[in-house]
Amino acid sequence: MTTYNIALLAGDGTGKEVTDEAVKVLKKISQKYSVDFNFEPALIGGCAYDKYKTPLPEITLEIAKKSDAVLLGAVGDWKYDKLPPEVRPERALLGIRKELNLFANLRPAIVYPELTSISPLKEDIVAGTDIMIVRELTGDVYFGTPKGIEIKNGEKFGYNNMCYYESEIKRIAHCAFKVAQQRNKKLCSVDKANVLDVSRLWRETITEISKQYPDVELTYMYVDNAAMQIIRNPKQFDVILTGNIFGDILSDEASMLSGSLGLLPSASLSDTKYAMYEPIHGSAPDLKGQNIVNPIATILSAAMMLKYSFKMDYAYNDIVTAVRQALKDGFRTKDISQPGANIIGTDKMGDVIAENILK
Ligand code: IPM
Ligand code: MG
C-alpha cells in the first residue's frame, strides 16, 4: 500500500470548512484504491500570525517541504488588514509559492453542463467552455524589486518592478506547451507587448520555445483584448499562458464563466516534487462558521493533486464524476443555487460527493 503525506494547511476564514470536505473525499478514494493518505495539519496565514507572529512559520514550511503535496484552504481575514505588509496573511501565500518554487499555476475554468444557467453570461456563450489558464506564479511585479513607498520630489511615491528573467519565461513556456499537447493543442500567450518591455521579452521567448512544439498552434493576445475575448467568446481558448499578475486577474474573470468562484480549483507545480493545491477563491471570513461556502473548488483541487502529484488519473476522474453527479442530482450550495434546487450546506455537499465516489 502506498502512503502519501499531505500537508494540510487550512488557513483562515472558511479555509477549514472547505479542506475538511476535501479530506472526506480523499478518504473515500483511499477506501476505493490501495492508497493511504496521511494528513499533517499546519498553520498558515492569520492563524499562524496569531500563534507565531509570522504568517508563514518555519515549522509550516518544513511540513510542506517534507510532504508529498500540500492542500491549502485560503488565507486572510479583515482582522489582519492593519498589519504591516510583511506579516499580512497574503504574504504567506507568496512566501510558500516562492519557497517551494511553485512557478506553474494551472487554473482550469470549466463550465459544467449542469450549471450553464447560473453563469452571468448567456448560456450559448459559456456552454462547453473548457479553458486551462497557465499562470506564472513566482515572478513578475509580485516579486520584482526595487519596490516600496518613499518620498520623492516632495511627495509620496510608490513603485513595483514588473520583470522576468528569460529562464523564468522559458520554464513556464515549456510547461504550458506540454499542457497544450495533452489538450487541444492550442496555446494563446497573453501579454502587453505593445507597451511593456518585459512583455516584449515574454513574447520573443515564447516564440523561440514554440519551435520545439510544432504540433501546438501558438497565438498571442494583448491582455486587454484577452479580458474582452474571455467574455465575448470563451470557447475560442484552449490553453492561456500568461504572467503572474495578468493570470491573477484573468483567472478571476474566467471563474465567472462557470458562475461561481467556489467552483475553481488550482494546482501550483514546481520542477521538483513540491506541489500545492488550493481553490482559487479567498477565505471569505464573512461566511465563516455558517456552513454555506462551496467546497467544490477545494474538492476539485484535491482531485488535481491525485492527478498531478500522485498520477492517479482514474481517481481524478472519479472525483470529477462524483461532483458532476451531485450537481445532476440537484444538490447546490448557496452560491450556485437555482430555482427548484436542493440547497445544502458545505458539509452535506462534501458528504454527497464523498458518497458518490463509492457508488
Ligand atoms: C490568488 C490570490 C493571491 C494572488 C493573493 C491572495 C495573494 O488572489 O491566488 O489568485 O494574488 O496570487
Ligand atoms: Mg487572485
CSV table of C-alpha atoms and ligand atoms in Angstrom, one decimal:
chain,number,residue,atom,x,y,z
A,1,MET,CA,0.0,0.0,0.0
A,2,THR,CA,1.3,3.4,-1.0
A,3,THR,CA,1.1,6.1,1.6
A,4,TYR,CA,1.2,9.8,0.6
A,5,ASN,CA,1.9,12.5,3.2
A,6,ILE,CA,-0.3,15.6,2.6
A,7,ALA,CA,0.4,18.8,4.4
A,8,LEU,CA,-3.0,20.2,5.4
A,9,LEU,CA,-2.9,24.0,5.5
A,10,ALA,CA,-6.5,25.0,6.2
A,11,GLY,CA,-5.6,28.7,6.8
A,12,ASP,CA,-8.1,31.3,7.8
A,13,GLY,CA,-11.8,32.2,7.4
A,14,THR,CA,-13.7,29.3,5.7
A,15,GLY,CA,-10.5,27.5,4.8
A,16,LYS,CA,-11.0,24.8,7.3
A,17,GLU,CA,-14.6,24.2,6.3
A,18,VAL,CA,-13.6,23.5,2.7
A,19,THR,CA,-10.5,21.5,3.4
A,20,ASP,CA,-12.5,19.2,5.8
A,21,GLU,CA,-14.7,18.3,2.9
A,22,ALA,CA,-11.8,17.6,0.6
A,23,VAL,CA,-10.3,15.3,3.2
A,24,LYS,CA,-13.6,13.5,3.4
A,25,VAL,CA,-13.5,12.8,-0.3
A,26,LEU,CA,-9.8,11.8,-0.2
A,27,LYS,CA,-10.6,9.3,2.5
A,28,LYS,CA,-13.2,7.7,0.2
A,29,ILE,CA,-10.5,7.5,-2.5
A,30,SER,CA,-8.2,5.6,-0.1
A,31,GLN,CA,-11.1,3.2,0.7
A,32,LYS,CA,-11.6,2.6,-3.0
A,33,TYR,CA,-7.9,2.1,-4.1
A,34,SER,CA,-5.0,0.7,-2.2
A,35,VAL,CA,-3.5,4.1,-1.2
A,36,ASP,CA,-3.3,5.8,2.1
A,37,PHE,CA,-3.2,9.5,2.9
A,38,ASN,CA,-1.6,10.8,5.9
A,39,PHE,CA,-2.7,14.3,6.7
A,40,GLU,CA,-0.4,16.6,8.6
A,41,PRO,CA,-2.0,19.9,9.6
A,42,ALA,CA,0.0,23.1,9.9
A,43,LEU,CA,-0.9,26.8,10.4
A,44,ILE,CA,-0.6,29.4,7.6
A,45,GLY,CA,-1.9,33.0,7.3
A,46,GLY,CA,-3.5,35.0,10.1
A,47,CYS,CA,-3.9,32.0,12.4
A,48,ALA,CA,-0.2,31.4,12.1
A,49,TYR,CA,0.5,35.0,12.8
A,50,ASP,CA,-1.6,34.8,16.0
A,51,LYS,CA,0.5,32.0,17.3
A,52,TYR,CA,4.0,32.7,15.9
A,53,LYS,CA,3.9,36.4,14.9
A,54,THR,CA,4.6,35.3,11.4
A,55,PRO,CA,2.1,34.1,8.7
A,56,LEU,CA,4.5,31.5,7.4
A,57,PRO,CA,6.3,29.8,10.3
A,58,GLU,CA,9.4,27.7,9.7
A,59,ILE,CA,7.5,24.6,11.0
A,60,THR,CA,4.8,25.0,8.4
A,61,LEU,CA,7.4,25.3,5.6
A,62,GLU,CA,9.2,22.2,7.0
A,63,ILE,CA,6.0,20.2,7.0
A,64,ALA,CA,5.2,21.4,3.5
A,65,LYS,CA,8.6,20.5,2.2
A,66,LYS,CA,8.7,17.0,3.5
A,67,SER,CA,5.1,16.3,2.4
A,68,ASP,CA,4.3,14.7,-1.0
A,69,ALA,CA,1.8,17.5,-1.6
A,70,VAL,CA,0.2,20.5,0.1
A,71,LEU,CA,-3.5,21.0,0.3
A,72,LEU,CA,-4.4,24.6,1.2
A,73,GLY,CA,-7.7,26.2,2.1
A,74,ALA,CA,-7.3,30.0,2.0
A,75,VAL,CA,-5.6,32.8,3.9
A,76,GLY,CA,-6.7,36.2,5.1
A,77,ASP,CA,-9.2,38.0,7.4
A,78,TRP,CA,-10.1,41.7,7.8
A,79,LYS,CA,-8.7,41.3,11.3
A,80,TYR,CA,-5.2,41.4,9.9
A,81,ASP,CA,-5.8,44.3,7.4
A,82,LYS,CA,-3.9,46.7,9.6
A,83,LEU,CA,-0.8,44.6,9.9
A,84,PRO,CA,2.4,45.7,8.2
A,85,PRO,CA,2.7,44.2,4.7
A,86,GLU,CA,5.5,41.8,5.6
A,87,VAL,CA,3.3,39.9,8.1
A,88,ARG,CA,-0.1,40.0,6.3
A,89,PRO,CA,-1.6,36.6,5.7
A,90,GLU,CA,-1.3,37.0,1.8
A,91,ARG,CA,2.4,37.3,2.3
A,92,ALA,CA,2.4,33.7,3.5
A,93,LEU,CA,0.9,32.5,0.2
A,94,LEU,CA,3.5,34.4,-1.8
A,95,GLY,CA,6.2,33.1,0.6
A,96,ILE,CA,5.3,29.4,0.3
A,97,ARG,CA,4.9,29.7,-3.5
A,98,LYS,CA,8.5,31.1,-3.7
A,99,GLU,CA,10.0,28.7,-1.1
A,100,LEU,CA,8.6,25.7,-2.9
A,101,ASN,CA,9.4,27.1,-6.3
A,102,LEU,CA,5.8,26.7,-7.4
A,103,PHE,CA,6.2,28.6,-10.6
A,104,ALA,CA,3.5,26.9,-12.7
A,105,ASN,CA,-0.1,27.6,-11.6
A,106,LEU,CA,-2.7,25.6,-13.5
A,107,ARG,CA,-6.2,27.1,-13.2
A,108,PRO,CA,-8.9,25.2,-15.2
A,109,ALA,CA,-12.0,27.1,-15.9
A,110,ILE,CA,-14.6,24.6,-16.9
A,111,VAL,CA,-18.3,25.3,-17.4
A,112,TYR,CA,-20.2,22.2,-16.3
A,113,PRO,CA,-23.3,21.5,-18.4
A,114,GLU,CA,-25.3,21.2,-15.1
A,115,LEU,CA,-24.5,24.8,-14.3
A,116,THR,CA,-24.6,26.7,-17.5
A,117,SER,CA,-27.7,28.5,-16.5
A,118,ILE,CA,-26.1,30.0,-13.4
A,119,SER,CA,-23.4,31.8,-15.4
A,120,PRO,CA,-24.0,35.5,-15.5
A,121,LEU,CA,-23.3,35.2,-19.3
A,122,LYS,CA,-25.7,33.8,-21.9
A,123,GLU,CA,-25.8,30.0,-21.9
A,124,ASP,CA,-24.9,29.7,-25.5
A,125,ILE,CA,-21.7,31.7,-25.0
A,126,VAL,CA,-20.4,29.8,-22.0
A,127,ALA,CA,-21.8,26.2,-22.7
A,128,GLY,CA,-18.9,23.9,-23.4
A,129,THR,CA,-16.1,26.3,-22.2
A,130,ASP,CA,-13.0,24.4,-21.0
A,131,ILE,CA,-10.0,26.7,-20.6
A,132,MET,CA,-6.8,25.9,-18.8
A,133,ILE,CA,-5.0,29.1,-17.6
A,134,VAL,CA,-1.3,28.6,-17.0
A,135,ARG,CA,-0.2,31.4,-14.8
A,136,GLU,CA,3.5,32.0,-14.0
A,137,LEU,CA,3.5,32.2,-10.2
A,138,THR,CA,6.9,33.1,-8.7
A,139,GLY,CA,8.0,36.2,-10.7
A,140,ASP,CA,6.6,39.4,-12.3
A,141,VAL,CA,5.6,42.5,-10.4
A,142,TYR,CA,4.6,40.3,-7.5
A,143,PHE,CA,8.2,39.7,-6.6
A,144,GLY,CA,10.2,42.3,-8.6
A,145,THR,CA,12.5,44.7,-6.9
A,146,PRO,CA,13.0,47.6,-6.2
A,147,LYS,CA,9.7,48.2,-4.6
A,148,GLY,CA,8.3,50.4,-1.9
A,149,ILE,CA,6.8,53.7,-0.9
A,150,GLU,CA,9.1,56.6,-0.3
A,151,ILE,CA,9.2,60.4,-0.5
A,152,LYS,CA,10.4,61.7,-3.9
A,153,ASN,CA,10.2,65.2,-5.2
A,154,GLY,CA,8.5,66.2,-2.0
A,155,GLU,CA,5.6,63.8,-2.2
A,156,LYS,CA,4.9,60.1,-1.6
A,157,PHE,CA,6.0,57.8,-4.4
A,158,GLY,CA,5.0,54.1,-4.7
A,159,TYR,CA,6.6,51.6,-7.1
A,160,ASN,CA,7.0,48.0,-8.1
A,161,ASN,CA,9.0,46.4,-10.8
A,162,MET,CA,7.5,44.2,-13.4
A,163,CYS,CA,10.3,41.9,-14.5
A,164,TYR,CA,11.1,38.4,-15.8
A,165,TYR,CA,14.3,36.5,-16.5
A,166,GLU,CA,14.4,34.7,-19.7
A,167,SER,CA,14.9,31.5,-17.8
A,168,GLU,CA,11.6,32.0,-15.9
A,169,ILE,CA,9.7,32.6,-19.1
A,170,LYS,CA,11.3,29.5,-20.7
A,171,ARG,CA,10.3,27.1,-18.0
A,172,ILE,CA,6.7,28.2,-17.8
A,173,ALA,CA,6.5,28.1,-21.6
A,174,HIS,CA,7.7,24.5,-21.6
A,175,CYS,CA,5.1,23.7,-19.0
A,176,ALA,CA,2.3,25.4,-21.0
A,177,PHE,CA,3.2,23.8,-24.3
A,178,LYS,CA,3.2,20.4,-22.6
A,179,VAL,CA,-0.2,21.1,-21.1
A,180,ALA,CA,-1.5,22.1,-24.5
A,181,GLN,CA,-0.1,18.9,-26.1
A,182,GLN,CA,-2.3,17.0,-23.7
A,183,ARG,CA,-5.4,19.0,-24.6
A,184,ASN,CA,-6.5,20.6,-27.9
A,185,LYS,CA,-3.0,21.8,-28.8
A,186,LYS,CA,-3.9,25.5,-28.9
A,187,LEU,CA,-1.9,27.9,-26.8
A,188,CYS,CA,-2.7,31.6,-26.5
A,189,SER,CA,0.1,33.6,-24.9
A,190,VAL,CA,-1.2,36.8,-23.2
A,191,ASP,CA,1.0,39.9,-22.6
A,192,LYS,CA,1.1,43.6,-23.1
A,193,ALA,CA,3.9,43.7,-25.6
A,194,ASN,CA,2.6,46.8,-27.3
A,195,VAL,CA,3.6,48.8,-24.2
A,196,LEU,CA,5.8,46.8,-21.8
A,197,ASP,CA,9.4,45.8,-22.4
A,198,VAL,CA,9.0,42.8,-20.1
A,199,SER,CA,6.2,41.6,-22.3
A,200,ARG,CA,8.3,42.1,-25.4
A,201,LEU,CA,10.9,39.7,-23.9
A,202,TRP,CA,8.0,37.4,-22.9
A,203,ARG,CA,6.7,37.2,-26.4
A,204,GLU,CA,10.1,36.7,-28.0
A,205,THR,CA,10.9,33.9,-25.6
A,206,ILE,CA,7.6,32.1,-26.1
A,207,THR,CA,8.1,32.3,-29.9
A,208,GLU,CA,11.6,30.8,-29.5
A,209,ILE,CA,10.3,27.9,-27.3
A,210,SER,CA,7.4,27.3,-29.6
A,211,LYS,CA,9.8,25.9,-32.3
A,212,GLN,CA,10.2,22.9,-30.1
A,213,TYR,CA,6.4,22.3,-30.1
A,214,PRO,CA,5.4,22.4,-33.8
A,215,ASP,CA,2.2,20.4,-33.0
A,216,VAL,CA,0.9,23.2,-30.8
A,217,GLU,CA,-0.8,26.2,-32.5
A,218,LEU,CA,0.5,29.3,-30.9
A,219,THR,CA,-1.3,32.7,-30.9
A,220,TYR,CA,-0.7,35.9,-29.0
A,221,MET,CA,-3.1,38.3,-27.4
A,222,TYR,CA,-2.8,41.6,-25.6
A,223,VAL,CA,-4.2,41.3,-22.1
A,224,ASP,CA,-6.8,44.0,-22.5
A,225,ASN,CA,-8.1,42.2,-25.6
A,226,ALA,CA,-7.9,38.8,-23.8
A,227,ALA,CA,-10.1,40.2,-20.9
A,228,MET,CA,-12.7,41.1,-23.5
A,229,GLN,CA,-12.4,37.9,-25.6
A,230,ILE,CA,-12.9,35.7,-22.4
A,231,ILE,CA,-16.3,37.3,-22.1
A,232,ARG,CA,-17.1,37.6,-25.7
A,233,ASN,CA,-16.2,34.1,-26.9
A,234,PRO,CA,-14.6,32.0,-24.2
A,235,LYS,CA,-14.8,28.8,-26.3
A,236,GLN,CA,-12.0,30.2,-28.6
A,237,PHE,CA,-9.5,29.4,-25.9
A,238,ASP,CA,-7.8,26.1,-25.0
A,239,VAL,CA,-4.7,27.0,-23.0
A,240,ILE,CA,-4.0,30.5,-22.0
A,241,LEU,CA,-0.4,31.2,-20.9
A,242,THR,CA,0.4,34.4,-19.0
A,243,GLY,CA,2.4,36.1,-16.3
A,244,ASN,CA,1.7,36.3,-12.7
A,245,ILE,CA,-0.4,39.4,-12.4
A,246,PHE,CA,-2.3,39.1,-15.7
A,247,GLY,CA,-3.0,35.5,-14.7
A,248,ASP,CA,-4.3,36.6,-11.3
A,249,ILE,CA,-6.8,38.9,-12.9
A,250,LEU,CA,-7.8,36.8,-15.9
A,251,SER,CA,-8.4,33.7,-13.7
A,252,ASP,CA,-10.9,35.5,-11.5
A,253,GLU,CA,-12.6,36.8,-14.6
A,254,ALA,CA,-12.7,33.3,-16.1
A,255,SER,CA,-14.1,31.8,-13.0
A,256,MET,CA,-17.3,33.8,-13.5
A,257,LEU,CA,-17.9,32.0,-16.7
A,258,SER,CA,-18.7,29.0,-14.6
A,259,GLY,CA,-21.0,31.1,-12.3
A,260,SER,CA,-19.1,30.9,-9.0
A,261,LEU,CA,-15.6,31.4,-7.7
A,262,GLY,CA,-16.5,28.5,-5.5
A,263,LEU,CA,-16.0,26.0,-8.3
A,264,LEU,CA,-12.5,26.7,-9.5
A,265,PRO,CA,-9.5,24.6,-8.3
A,266,SER,CA,-5.8,25.1,-8.9
A,267,ALA,CA,-2.5,23.3,-8.9
A,268,SER,CA,0.8,25.0,-8.3
A,269,LEU,CA,3.6,23.0,-9.5
A,270,SER,CA,7.4,23.1,-9.5
A,271,ASP,CA,10.1,21.2,-11.3
A,272,THR,CA,10.7,19.1,-8.2
A,273,LYS,CA,8.1,17.0,-6.3
A,274,TYR,CA,6.8,20.2,-4.5
A,275,ALA,CA,3.2,21.0,-5.3
A,276,MET,CA,0.4,22.8,-3.7
A,277,TYR,CA,-3.3,22.6,-4.4
A,278,GLU,CA,-5.9,25.2,-3.5
A,279,PRO,CA,-9.2,26.7,-4.5
A,280,ILE,CA,-8.8,30.0,-6.4
A,281,HIS,CA,-11.2,31.7,-4.1
A,282,GLY,CA,-10.3,33.5,-0.9
A,283,SER,CA,-11.0,32.9,2.8
A,284,ALA,CA,-14.4,34.6,2.8
A,285,PRO,CA,-14.3,35.5,6.5
A,286,ASP,CA,-17.8,37.0,6.3
A,287,LEU,CA,-19.2,33.5,5.6
A,288,LYS,CA,-17.1,31.6,8.2
A,289,GLY,CA,-18.9,29.2,10.5
A,290,GLN,CA,-22.2,29.4,8.6
A,291,ASN,CA,-21.8,26.1,6.7
A,292,ILE,CA,-22.7,27.8,3.4
A,293,VAL,CA,-19.5,28.0,1.4
A,294,ASN,CA,-19.0,25.8,-1.6
A,295,PRO,CA,-16.4,23.0,-1.0
A,296,ILE,CA,-16.3,22.0,-4.7
A,297,ALA,CA,-13.3,24.1,-5.6
A,298,THR,CA,-11.2,22.5,-2.9
A,299,ILE,CA,-12.5,19.0,-3.6
A,300,LEU,CA,-11.5,19.5,-7.2
A,301,SER,CA,-8.1,20.8,-6.1
A,302,ALA,CA,-7.7,17.6,-4.2
A,303,ALA,CA,-8.6,15.8,-7.4
A,304,MET,CA,-5.9,17.7,-9.2
A,305,MET,CA,-3.5,16.6,-6.5
A,306,LEU,CA,-4.3,13.0,-7.3
A,307,LYS,CA,-3.7,13.6,-11.0
A,308,TYR,CA,-0.6,15.8,-11.0
A,309,SER,CA,1.3,14.7,-7.8
A,310,PHE,CA,0.2,11.0,-7.5
A,311,LYS,CA,-0.5,10.2,-11.1
A,312,MET,CA,-3.9,8.7,-10.2
A,313,ASP,CA,-5.8,10.0,-13.2
A,314,TYR,CA,-8.6,7.4,-12.5
A,315,ALA,CA,-9.2,8.9,-9.1
A,316,TYR,CA,-9.2,12.4,-10.5
A,317,ASN,CA,-11.9,11.2,-12.9
A,318,ASP,CA,-13.8,9.6,-10.0
A,319,ILE,CA,-13.9,12.9,-8.1
A,320,VAL,CA,-15.0,15.0,-11.2
A,321,THR,CA,-17.7,12.4,-11.9
A,322,ALA,CA,-18.8,12.5,-8.3
A,323,VAL,CA,-19.0,16.3,-8.3
A,324,ARG,CA,-21.0,16.3,-11.5
A,325,GLN,CA,-23.3,13.6,-10.2
A,326,ALA,CA,-24.1,15.7,-7.1
A,327,LEU,CA,-24.9,18.6,-9.4
A,328,LYS,CA,-27.0,16.4,-11.7
A,329,ASP,CA,-28.9,15.2,-8.7
A,330,GLY,CA,-29.9,18.8,-8.0
A,331,PHE,CA,-27.7,19.5,-4.9
A,332,ARG,CA,-26.5,23.1,-4.7
A,333,THR,CA,-24.6,25.2,-2.2
A,334,LYS,CA,-26.0,28.7,-1.8
A,335,ASP,CA,-23.6,30.4,-4.3
A,336,ILE,CA,-24.8,28.1,-7.1
A,337,SER,CA,-28.4,27.9,-6.1
A,338,GLN,CA,-31.1,27.7,-8.8
A,339,PRO,CA,-34.9,27.7,-8.6
A,340,GLY,CA,-36.0,24.2,-7.5
A,341,ALA,CA,-32.6,23.1,-6.4
A,342,ASN,CA,-31.9,21.3,-3.2
A,343,ILE,CA,-29.8,23.8,-1.2
A,344,ILE,CA,-27.4,22.1,1.1
A,345,GLY,CA,-24.6,23.2,3.4
A,346,THR,CA,-20.9,22.8,3.0
A,347,ASP,CA,-20.7,19.6,5.0
A,348,LYS,CA,-23.6,18.0,3.2
A,349,MET,CA,-22.2,18.8,-0.2
A,350,GLY,CA,-19.0,17.1,0.9
A,351,ASP,CA,-21.0,14.0,2.1
A,352,VAL,CA,-22.9,13.7,-1.1
A,353,ILE,CA,-19.8,13.9,-3.3
A,354,ALA,CA,-17.9,11.5,-1.0
A,355,GLU,CA,-20.7,9.0,-1.1
A,356,ASN,CA,-20.8,9.3,-4.9
A,357,ILE,CA,-17.2,8.1,-5.0
A,358,LEU,CA,-18.1,4.6,-3.9
A,359,LYS,CA,-21.2,4.3,-6.0
B,1,IPM,C1,-4.7,34.2,-6.0
B,1,IPM,C2,-4.9,35.3,-4.9
B,1,IPM,C3,-3.5,35.7,-4.4
B,1,IPM,C4,-2.7,36.2,-5.6
B,1,IPM,C5,-3.5,36.7,-3.3
B,1,IPM,C6,-4.4,36.2,-2.1
B,1,IPM,C7,-2.1,36.9,-2.8
B,1,IPM,O1,-5.6,36.4,-5.5
B,1,IPM,O2,-4.2,33.1,-5.6
B,1,IPM,O3,-5.2,34.4,-7.1
B,1,IPM,O4,-2.8,37.4,-5.9
B,1,IPM,O5,-2.0,35.4,-6.2
B,2,MG,MG,-6.4,36.1,-7.4
